[in-house]
Amino acid sequence: MPSTGIWNLSLALPSRRHLPKASTWGYAFIGGLNFAIAMLLAPFITVLYRKLGTHTTMCMGLLLQLTGFLGASFSTRIWQLHISQGALIGVGIGFLYIPCLPVLSQWFDKQRSLANGISAAGSGAGGAAFAWGTEAIIKRLGIGWALRITGIIAFTANTVATVFIRDRNKAIRPSQLGFDTRLLRRYEALLLLAWVFISMLGYVVLLFSLSDFALSIGLSRSQATDMIGLLNVGMAIGRPIIGIFSDRWSRMGTAGALTLVCGVSCFAFWLPATGYGLTAFFVISCGAIVGVFWMTIGPLCVEVAGIKNLQSLLSLSWAAVIIPATVAEGIALKLRRPGSSREYLYTQIFAGLSYIIAGGFMFQLRRVKQRRAQQQHQVQQ
């Protein structure tokens, strides 16, 4: 929930807060830095919470994130925003998110994807509230107070979550290595990491482009905010449903199909969108599936490496996110055609192709796992 609020505020900054020597690239870098810092520290955080425990590590994240929000609210230079809203909040999110992500997969087996889907739906519900809520706060109180209020809400909600969260590390005794390079020798792990890397390019480009895309086709700022809110509504509704299908059908098959569908929908609905109606339809339908990575990465890591190696493969997955999270929005800006009748054409094509190619890697992973399962079955007979 808080990370979505940060993203919404990042989208508002370029047009609402004109800082000295600040460029569009400078503002875009905030969102990418936020993602990248959280993932860059994942190996260190994995080792740290093995020593300190889940609760202590998450409490550190609470303080870091709140400090970042408060610092950003008083920033008057773009470099100050890079440090506060980009780096500090990113570090806080890493300290909060990395320790808690494996917890649901530790408690669930048959309904593991559904549990992760319900949990991920919370970011959609919170994101929708932040999308419309922060817009109202910005209009009445300004960006500074929007950041402070978002920080206080995030701190309160995450404090409650930190108090009640319980892991099973003592019972499972997972291999909590920052970088287990032995996993990189597995073909299945490399296929999973390729899916992570390429799909994240499309994910970041799509999410950070939707609001400005709405403005580029002539929609009003309030309508652009609607797109962010509707995207999160789609997330809240779609993610638990996807969890059900993933558990009943195939986790890898579901992840591959959804990744492919997201890419196709970019060409089928986003490319021809020139008004509010079709754009809203695309945003809602895409919102349900665009974050397939966040819904499925935990269960997929278990499928590939086993429950004991869950944290280790997750650390490698976070490392695979760093580069696309950092550069994807810059790529999107470079592909824009300002002044053209279809300003985001190349950006849309890039996002769609990223998801389609990533879907191919996931289907290959599914094929390899099925083939090896059949070979093991034949040996046992």
Short mmCIF file of C-alpha atoms in Angstrom, two decimals:
data_model
loop_
_atom_site.label_atom_id
_atom_site.label_comp_id
_atom_site.label_asym_id
_atom_site.label_seq_id
_atom_site.Cartn_x
_atom_site.Cartn_y
_atom_site.Cartn_z
CA MET A 1 0.00 0.00 0.00
CA PRO A 2 2.62 2.65 0.90
CA SER A 3 4.78 1.95 -2.15
CA THR A 4 1.81 2.67 -4.42
CA GLY A 5 1.25 5.93 -2.60
CA ILE A 6 4.87 6.89 -3.25
CA TRP A 7 4.43 6.15 -6.93
CA ASN A 8 1.28 8.30 -7.11
CA LEU A 9 3.11 11.19 -5.49
CA SER A 10 6.05 10.75 -7.88
CA LEU A 11 3.66 11.14 -10.79
CA ALA A 12 2.31 14.36 -9.32
CA LEU A 13 5.69 15.98 -8.70
CA PRO A 14 6.71 17.12 -12.20
CA SER A 15 3.62 19.27 -12.72
CA ARG A 16 2.94 20.30 -9.14
CA ARG A 17 6.38 21.04 -7.71
CA HIS A 18 8.83 22.95 -9.88
CA LEU A 19 12.24 22.54 -8.27
CA PRO A 20 15.39 24.38 -9.40
CA LYS A 21 17.44 22.52 -12.04
CA ALA A 22 14.93 19.66 -12.07
CA SER A 23 14.24 17.85 -15.35
CA THR A 24 11.71 15.24 -16.40
CA TRP A 25 14.52 12.69 -16.23
CA GLY A 26 15.27 13.78 -12.69
CA TYR A 27 11.69 13.18 -11.58
CA ALA A 28 11.48 9.87 -13.45
CA PHE A 29 14.65 8.73 -11.68
CA ILE A 30 12.87 8.98 -8.31
CA GLY A 31 10.50 6.11 -9.04
CA GLY A 32 13.20 3.92 -10.57
CA LEU A 33 15.59 4.63 -7.69
CA ASN A 34 12.84 3.72 -5.23
CA PHE A 35 12.42 0.27 -6.78
CA ALA A 36 16.13 -0.30 -7.38
CA ILE A 37 17.36 0.60 -3.89
CA ALA A 38 14.85 -1.75 -2.25
CA MET A 39 15.95 -4.63 -4.48
CA LEU A 40 19.67 -3.76 -4.38
CA LEU A 41 19.72 -4.18 -0.60
CA ALA A 42 17.76 -7.46 -0.68
CA PRO A 43 20.81 -9.75 -0.18
CA PHE A 44 22.03 -7.61 2.73
CA ILE A 45 18.54 -7.49 4.26
CA THR A 46 18.16 -11.27 3.86
CA VAL A 47 21.35 -11.83 5.89
CA LEU A 48 20.43 -9.12 8.40
CA TYR A 49 17.00 -10.48 9.24
CA ARG A 50 18.48 -13.96 9.60
CA LYS A 51 20.50 -12.50 12.49
CA LEU A 52 18.06 -9.93 13.91
CA GLY A 53 14.72 -11.56 13.15
CA THR A 54 11.72 -10.42 11.14
CA HIS A 55 10.29 -7.92 13.63
CA THR A 56 13.51 -6.01 14.34
CA THR A 57 14.31 -5.71 10.65
CA MET A 58 10.82 -4.46 9.81
CA CYS A 59 10.96 -1.91 12.66
CA MET A 60 14.10 -0.48 11.08
CA GLY A 61 12.16 -0.21 7.84
CA LEU A 62 9.35 1.66 9.58
CA LEU A 63 11.71 4.38 10.80
CA LEU A 64 13.62 4.66 7.52
CA GLN A 65 10.45 4.97 5.46
CA LEU A 66 8.91 7.60 7.75
CA THR A 67 12.16 9.58 7.71
CA GLY A 68 12.14 9.49 3.91
CA PHE A 69 8.58 10.78 3.68
CA LEU A 70 9.23 13.61 6.12
CA GLY A 71 12.49 14.53 4.40
CA ALA A 72 10.80 14.57 0.99
CA SER A 73 8.04 16.84 2.29
CA PHE A 74 10.60 19.55 3.10
CA SER A 75 12.82 19.08 0.02
CA THR A 76 13.57 22.13 -2.10
CA ARG A 77 16.11 20.60 -4.52
CA ILE A 78 15.83 17.61 -6.83
CA TRP A 79 18.88 15.89 -5.27
CA GLN A 80 17.15 16.10 -1.90
CA LEU A 81 14.18 14.23 -3.37
CA HIS A 82 16.53 11.61 -4.80
CA ILE A 83 17.92 10.99 -1.31
CA SER A 84 14.63 11.15 0.61
CA GLN A 85 11.79 10.03 -1.65
CA GLY A 86 14.03 7.87 -3.79
CA ALA A 87 16.74 6.29 -1.63
CA LEU A 88 15.48 6.53 1.97
CA ILE A 89 11.93 5.41 1.24
CA GLY A 90 13.31 2.71 -1.05
CA VAL A 91 15.53 1.40 1.75
CA GLY A 92 12.55 1.47 4.11
CA ILE A 93 10.40 -0.49 1.68
CA GLY A 94 13.19 -3.05 1.29
CA PHE A 95 13.46 -3.54 5.05
CA LEU A 96 9.67 -3.97 5.27
CA TYR A 97 8.97 -6.01 2.15
CA ILE A 98 11.87 -8.48 1.92
CA PRO A 99 11.38 -10.10 5.38
CA CYS A 100 7.61 -10.47 5.09
CA LEU A 101 7.26 -11.77 1.52
CA PRO A 102 8.27 -15.42 2.26
CA VAL A 103 5.97 -15.65 5.31
CA LEU A 104 2.75 -16.58 3.49
CA SER A 105 4.51 -19.24 1.42
CA GLN A 106 5.79 -20.75 4.68
CA TRP A 107 2.27 -21.11 6.11
CA PHE A 108 0.40 -22.30 3.01
CA ASP A 109 0.89 -25.21 0.63
CA LYS A 110 -2.21 -26.06 -1.40
CA GLN A 111 -3.60 -22.51 -1.32
CA ARG A 112 -0.24 -20.74 -1.47
CA SER A 113 -1.00 -18.64 -4.57
CA LEU A 114 -4.45 -17.65 -3.28
CA ALA A 115 -2.92 -16.47 -0.01
CA ASN A 116 -0.34 -14.40 -1.88
CA GLY A 117 -3.07 -13.07 -4.19
CA ILE A 118 -5.21 -11.88 -1.28
CA SER A 119 -2.17 -10.25 0.29
CA ALA A 120 -1.23 -8.56 -2.99
CA ALA A 121 -4.80 -7.30 -3.36
CA GLY A 122 -4.15 -5.11 -0.34
CA SER A 123 -1.73 -3.02 -2.40
CA GLY A 124 -4.51 -2.50 -4.95
CA ALA A 125 -7.04 -1.40 -2.35
CA GLY A 126 -4.51 0.85 -0.64
CA GLY A 127 -3.28 2.18 -3.97
CA ALA A 128 -6.80 3.16 -5.03
CA ALA A 129 -7.31 5.00 -1.74
CA PHE A 130 -3.98 6.77 -2.14
CA ALA A 131 -4.62 7.65 -5.78
CA TRP A 132 -7.77 9.63 -5.13
CA GLY A 133 -6.88 10.59 -1.56
CA THR A 134 -3.50 12.13 -2.33
CA GLU A 135 -4.96 14.05 -5.28
CA ALA A 136 -7.49 15.66 -2.93
CA ILE A 137 -4.80 16.41 -0.34
CA ILE A 138 -2.49 17.93 -2.96
CA LYS A 139 -5.27 20.26 -4.15
CA ARG A 140 -6.12 21.41 -0.63
CA LEU A 141 -2.85 21.25 1.29
CA GLY A 142 -0.07 20.84 -1.27
CA ILE A 143 2.57 18.22 -2.05
CA GLY A 144 4.39 18.64 1.27
CA TRP A 145 1.41 17.70 3.42
CA ALA A 146 0.46 14.92 1.01
CA LEU A 147 3.87 13.36 1.65
CA ARG A 148 3.62 13.80 5.42
CA ILE A 149 0.12 12.34 5.63
CA THR A 150 1.08 9.42 3.37
CA GLY A 151 4.11 8.77 5.59
CA ILE A 152 2.02 8.77 8.77
CA ILE A 153 -0.61 6.44 7.29
CA ALA A 154 2.08 4.08 5.97
CA PHE A 155 3.89 4.09 9.32
CA THR A 156 0.69 3.29 11.23
CA ALA A 157 -0.47 0.51 8.89
CA ASN A 158 2.96 -1.10 8.71
CA THR A 159 3.38 -0.92 12.48
CA VAL A 160 0.20 -2.97 12.92
CA ALA A 161 1.43 -5.49 10.33
CA THR A 162 4.85 -5.72 12.00
CA VAL A 163 3.32 -6.44 15.40
CA PHE A 164 1.13 -9.29 14.16
CA ILE A 165 3.37 -10.97 11.55
CA ARG A 166 4.69 -14.44 12.42
CA ASP A 167 7.19 -16.47 10.40
CA ARG A 168 8.13 -20.18 10.55
CA ASN A 169 11.87 -19.80 10.16
CA LYS A 170 12.60 -21.81 13.31
CA ALA A 171 10.57 -24.77 12.08
CA ILE A 172 11.67 -24.66 8.44
CA ARG A 173 15.26 -23.46 8.94
CA PRO A 174 15.50 -21.92 5.48
CA SER A 175 18.78 -21.24 3.70
CA GLN A 176 18.84 -17.47 4.13
CA LEU A 177 21.88 -16.72 1.97
CA GLY A 178 22.24 -13.28 0.42
CA PHE A 179 23.55 -14.79 -2.82
CA ASP A 180 23.44 -18.55 -3.29
CA THR A 181 25.35 -18.78 -6.56
CA ARG A 182 24.71 -22.53 -6.72
CA LEU A 183 21.16 -21.71 -7.80
CA LEU A 184 22.54 -19.96 -10.89
CA ARG A 185 23.75 -23.35 -12.13
CA ARG A 186 20.14 -24.49 -12.46
CA TYR A 187 18.57 -23.94 -15.86
CA GLU A 188 15.14 -23.49 -14.24
CA ALA A 189 16.44 -20.71 -11.99
CA LEU A 190 17.97 -18.88 -14.97
CA LEU A 191 14.67 -19.10 -16.87
CA LEU A 192 12.82 -17.69 -13.86
CA LEU A 193 15.30 -14.81 -13.53
CA ALA A 194 14.99 -14.04 -17.25
CA TRP A 195 11.21 -13.83 -16.81
CA VAL A 196 11.69 -11.49 -13.85
CA PHE A 197 14.13 -9.20 -15.68
CA ILE A 198 12.18 -8.80 -18.93
CA SER A 199 8.67 -8.61 -17.44
CA MET A 200 9.85 -5.93 -15.01
CA LEU A 201 10.87 -3.74 -17.95
CA GLY A 202 7.28 -3.79 -19.19
CA TYR A 203 5.85 -3.42 -15.68
CA VAL A 204 7.75 -0.26 -14.78
CA VAL A 205 7.23 1.34 -18.20
CA LEU A 206 3.49 0.65 -18.10
CA LEU A 207 2.88 1.82 -14.55
CA PHE A 208 4.91 5.01 -14.74
CA SER A 209 3.54 5.97 -18.17
CA LEU A 210 -0.22 5.59 -17.69
CA SER A 211 -0.90 8.91 -15.98
CA ASP A 212 1.11 10.99 -18.44
CA PHE A 213 -0.30 8.96 -21.34
CA ALA A 214 -3.80 9.99 -20.25
CA LEU A 215 -2.73 13.63 -20.33
CA SER A 216 -1.10 13.17 -23.76
CA ILE A 217 -4.40 12.06 -25.35
CA GLY A 218 -6.23 15.11 -23.99
CA LEU A 219 -7.70 13.82 -20.73
CA SER A 220 -7.86 16.13 -17.72
CA ARG A 221 -5.66 15.77 -14.64
CA SER A 222 -8.56 14.38 -12.60
CA GLN A 223 -9.20 11.81 -15.33
CA ALA A 224 -5.49 10.90 -15.30
CA THR A 225 -5.80 10.36 -11.55
CA ASP A 226 -8.83 8.15 -12.24
CA MET A 227 -6.59 5.91 -14.35
CA ILE A 228 -4.24 5.36 -11.42
CA GLY A 229 -7.18 4.63 -9.12
CA LEU A 230 -8.83 2.27 -11.61
CA LEU A 231 -5.54 0.46 -12.14
CA ASN A 232 -5.40 -0.26 -8.42
CA VAL A 233 -9.07 -1.30 -8.36
CA GLY A 234 -8.18 -3.86 -11.02
CA MET A 235 -5.32 -5.09 -8.84
CA ALA A 236 -7.56 -5.48 -5.79
CA ILE A 237 -10.20 -7.46 -7.71
CA GLY A 238 -8.00 -9.53 -9.98
CA ARG A 239 -5.19 -10.74 -7.74
CA PRO A 240 -7.17 -13.11 -5.47
CA ILE A 241 -8.93 -14.56 -8.54
CA ILE A 242 -5.57 -15.16 -10.18
CA GLY A 243 -4.40 -16.88 -7.00
CA ILE A 244 -7.31 -19.32 -7.26
CA PHE A 245 -6.52 -20.19 -10.88
CA SER A 246 -2.82 -20.51 -10.07
CA ASP A 247 -3.47 -23.06 -7.31
CA ARG A 248 -5.98 -25.08 -9.32
CA TRP A 249 -4.25 -25.07 -12.70
CA SER A 250 -0.50 -24.50 -12.71
CA ARG A 251 1.50 -21.74 -11.08
CA MET A 252 3.96 -21.55 -13.94
CA GLY A 253 1.24 -21.93 -16.55
CA THR A 254 -0.82 -19.17 -14.93
CA ALA A 255 2.18 -16.84 -14.67
CA GLY A 256 3.12 -17.47 -18.31
CA ALA A 257 -0.42 -17.03 -19.61
CA LEU A 258 -1.01 -13.81 -17.66
CA THR A 259 2.32 -12.36 -18.76
CA LEU A 260 1.46 -13.12 -22.38
CA VAL A 261 -2.09 -11.73 -22.05
CA CYS A 262 -0.73 -8.52 -20.54
CA GLY A 263 1.56 -8.07 -23.54
CA VAL A 264 -1.21 -8.78 -26.04
CA SER A 265 -3.58 -6.38 -24.25
CA CYS A 266 -1.03 -3.58 -24.71
CA PHE A 267 -1.40 -4.02 -28.48
CA ALA A 268 -5.13 -4.81 -28.49
CA PHE A 269 -6.39 -2.07 -26.13
CA TRP A 270 -3.64 0.38 -25.16
CA LEU A 271 -2.39 1.13 -28.68
CA PRO A 272 -5.81 2.16 -30.10
CA ALA A 273 -6.87 4.02 -26.92
CA THR A 274 -7.58 7.68 -27.69
CA GLY A 275 -10.31 8.48 -25.16
CA TYR A 276 -11.43 7.93 -21.58
CA GLY A 277 -13.55 4.80 -22.17
CA LEU A 278 -11.06 2.45 -23.84
CA THR A 279 -8.21 3.73 -21.69
CA ALA A 280 -10.22 3.01 -18.53
CA PHE A 281 -11.11 -0.47 -19.81
CA PHE A 282 -7.45 -1.23 -20.52
CA VAL A 283 -6.35 0.13 -17.15
CA ILE A 284 -8.86 -1.98 -15.17
CA SER A 285 -8.27 -5.20 -17.12
CA CYS A 286 -4.52 -4.70 -17.16
CA GLY A 287 -4.47 -3.79 -13.48
CA ALA A 288 -5.68 -7.28 -12.60
CA ILE A 289 -2.70 -8.94 -14.27
CA VAL A 290 0.08 -6.38 -14.70
CA GLY A 291 1.63 -7.21 -11.31
CA VAL A 292 1.76 -10.96 -11.95
CA PHE A 293 5.39 -10.90 -10.75
CA TRP A 294 4.49 -9.69 -7.26
CA MET A 295 1.64 -12.21 -6.95
CA THR A 296 3.53 -15.28 -8.07
CA ILE A 297 7.24 -14.84 -7.37
CA GLY A 298 7.07 -16.45 -3.91
CA PRO A 299 5.21 -19.62 -5.00
CA LEU A 300 7.31 -19.82 -8.19
CA CYS A 301 10.56 -19.73 -6.20
CA VAL A 302 9.25 -22.61 -4.08
CA GLU A 303 8.38 -24.56 -7.25
CA VAL A 304 11.86 -24.02 -8.69
CA ALA A 305 14.12 -24.28 -5.62
CA GLY A 306 12.03 -25.69 -2.75
CA ILE A 307 10.83 -24.08 0.46
CA LYS A 308 14.27 -24.18 2.13
CA ASN A 309 15.88 -22.20 -0.71
CA LEU A 310 12.96 -19.76 -1.00
CA GLN A 311 14.74 -16.74 0.51
CA SER A 312 17.93 -17.40 -1.47
CA LEU A 313 16.16 -17.53 -4.83
CA LEU A 314 14.08 -14.51 -3.85
CA SER A 315 17.31 -12.58 -3.25
CA LEU A 316 18.46 -13.43 -6.76
CA SER A 317 15.06 -12.36 -8.08
CA TRP A 318 15.37 -8.99 -6.34
CA ALA A 319 18.81 -8.58 -7.91
CA ALA A 320 17.29 -9.25 -11.34
CA VAL A 321 14.84 -6.39 -10.73
CA ILE A 322 17.51 -3.74 -10.08
CA ILE A 323 18.54 -2.86 -13.64
CA PRO A 324 15.06 -2.79 -15.24
CA ALA A 325 13.64 -0.85 -12.30
CA THR A 326 16.38 1.76 -12.67
CA VAL A 327 16.41 2.22 -16.44
CA ALA A 328 12.90 1.31 -17.63
CA GLU A 329 11.31 4.69 -17.06
CA GLY A 330 14.26 6.40 -18.72
CA ILE A 331 13.74 4.13 -21.72
CA ALA A 332 10.05 5.06 -21.75
CA LEU A 333 10.91 8.77 -21.78
CA LYS A 334 13.45 8.26 -24.56
CA LEU A 335 10.88 6.40 -26.68
CA ARG A 336 8.29 9.16 -26.34
CA ARG A 337 7.63 11.34 -29.37
CA PRO A 338 6.68 14.78 -27.99
CA GLY A 339 4.49 16.73 -30.38
CA SER A 340 3.39 13.63 -32.27
CA SER A 341 -0.27 12.61 -32.54
CA ARG A 342 0.70 9.29 -30.91
CA GLU A 343 3.30 10.35 -28.41
CA TYR A 344 3.49 7.01 -26.57
CA LEU A 345 3.42 4.65 -29.59
CA TYR A 346 6.97 3.30 -29.22
CA THR A 347 6.61 3.14 -25.44
CA GLN A 348 3.45 1.04 -25.81
CA ILE A 349 5.16 -1.32 -28.26
CA PHE A 350 8.14 -1.70 -25.92
CA ALA A 351 5.93 -2.58 -22.94
CA GLY A 352 3.89 -5.07 -24.95
CA LEU A 353 6.93 -6.83 -26.42
CA SER A 354 8.58 -7.04 -23.00
CA TYR A 355 5.63 -8.95 -21.57
CA ILE A 356 5.29 -11.23 -24.61
CA ILE A 357 8.99 -12.18 -24.58
CA ALA A 358 8.89 -12.72 -20.80
CA GLY A 359 5.86 -14.98 -21.23
CA GLY A 360 7.91 -17.14 -23.60
CA PHE A 361 10.56 -17.67 -20.91
CA MET A 362 7.92 -18.70 -18.38
CA PHE A 363 6.34 -21.22 -20.75
CA GLN A 364 9.80 -22.68 -21.39
CA LEU A 365 10.28 -23.00 -17.62
CA ARG A 366 6.95 -24.83 -17.36
CA ARG A 367 7.94 -27.17 -20.20
CA VAL A 368 11.29 -27.99 -18.57
CA LYS A 369 9.68 -28.68 -15.18
CA GLN A 370 7.05 -30.93 -16.75
CA ARG A 371 9.68 -32.87 -18.69
CA ARG A 372 11.82 -33.44 -15.60
CA ALA A 373 8.79 -34.48 -13.57
CA GLN A 374 7.96 -37.08 -16.22
CA GLN A 375 11.55 -38.36 -16.20
CA GLN A 376 11.49 -38.72 -12.41
CA HIS A 377 8.17 -40.55 -12.61
CA GLN A 378 9.59 -43.00 -15.16
CA VAL A 379 12.66 -43.66 -12.98
CA GLN A 380 10.46 -44.39 -9.94
CA GLN A 381 8.45 -46.91 -11.96
#
